[in-house]
Tab-separated table of C-alpha atoms in Angstrom:
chain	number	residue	atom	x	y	z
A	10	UNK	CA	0.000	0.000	0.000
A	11	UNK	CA	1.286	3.694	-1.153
A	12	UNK	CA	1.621	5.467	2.116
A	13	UNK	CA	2.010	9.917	1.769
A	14	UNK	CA	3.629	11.705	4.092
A	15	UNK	CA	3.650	15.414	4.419
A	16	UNK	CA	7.159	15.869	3.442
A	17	UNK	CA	10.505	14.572	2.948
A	18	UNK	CA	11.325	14.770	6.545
A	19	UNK	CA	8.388	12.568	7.636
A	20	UNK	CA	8.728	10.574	4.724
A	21	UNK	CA	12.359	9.201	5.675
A	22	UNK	CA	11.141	9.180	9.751
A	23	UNK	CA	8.657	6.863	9.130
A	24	UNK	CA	10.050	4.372	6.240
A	25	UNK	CA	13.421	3.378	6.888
A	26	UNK	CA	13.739	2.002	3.221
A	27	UNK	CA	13.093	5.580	2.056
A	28	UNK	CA	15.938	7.060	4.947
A	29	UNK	CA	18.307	4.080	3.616
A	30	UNK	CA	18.193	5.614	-0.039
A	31	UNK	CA	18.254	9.145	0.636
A	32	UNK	CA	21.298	8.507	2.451
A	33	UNK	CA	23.090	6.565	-0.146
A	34	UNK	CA	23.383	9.415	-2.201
A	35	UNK	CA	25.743	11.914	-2.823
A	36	UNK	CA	25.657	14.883	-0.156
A	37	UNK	CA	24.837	17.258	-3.097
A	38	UNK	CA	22.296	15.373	-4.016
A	39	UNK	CA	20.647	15.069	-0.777
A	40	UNK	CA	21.163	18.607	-0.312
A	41	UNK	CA	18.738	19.856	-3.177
A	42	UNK	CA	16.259	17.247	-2.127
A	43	UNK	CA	15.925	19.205	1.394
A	44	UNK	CA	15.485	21.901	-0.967
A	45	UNK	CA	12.309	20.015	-2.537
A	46	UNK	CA	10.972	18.577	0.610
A	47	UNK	CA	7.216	19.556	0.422
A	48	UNK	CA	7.431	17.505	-2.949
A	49	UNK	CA	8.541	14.345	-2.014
A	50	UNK	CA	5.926	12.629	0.181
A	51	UNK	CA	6.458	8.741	-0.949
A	52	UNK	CA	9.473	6.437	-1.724
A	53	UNK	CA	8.816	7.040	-5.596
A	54	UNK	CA	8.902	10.401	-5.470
A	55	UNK	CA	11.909	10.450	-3.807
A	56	UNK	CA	13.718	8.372	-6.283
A	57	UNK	CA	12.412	10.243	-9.319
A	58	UNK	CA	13.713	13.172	-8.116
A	59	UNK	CA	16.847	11.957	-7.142
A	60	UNK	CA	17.089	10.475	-11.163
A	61	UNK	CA	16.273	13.778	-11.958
A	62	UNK	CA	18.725	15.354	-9.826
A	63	UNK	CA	21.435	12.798	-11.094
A	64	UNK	CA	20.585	13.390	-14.889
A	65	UNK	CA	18.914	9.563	-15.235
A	66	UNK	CA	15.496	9.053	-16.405
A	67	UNK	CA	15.485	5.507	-14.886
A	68	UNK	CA	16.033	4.917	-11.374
A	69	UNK	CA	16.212	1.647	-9.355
């Protein structure tokens, strides 16, 4: 089941897969997603915007 949470923050407090991933990244990259946080609200989002971010259209 898709769960939304209001933000990146909450996102990553509540679903440790989602906190795992974020912090694989590069800093820089996890930098400008703080930047997006109000649009990141499920695990999907935040990997489409880290492709985004990273110049890749496909993301694992």
């Amino acid at each position: 089941m898709r769960r939304d949470y209001a933000d990146l923050y909450a996102l990553c407090r509540h679903d440790p897969e989602a906190d795992a991933y974020l912090h694989t990244l590069p800093e820089d990259i996890q930098s400008r997603l703080s930047g997006r946080m109000k649009q990141i609200n499920t695990l999907s989002d935040l990997r489409s915007h880290a492709a985004r971010l990273m110049g890749r259209q496909d993301y694992p």
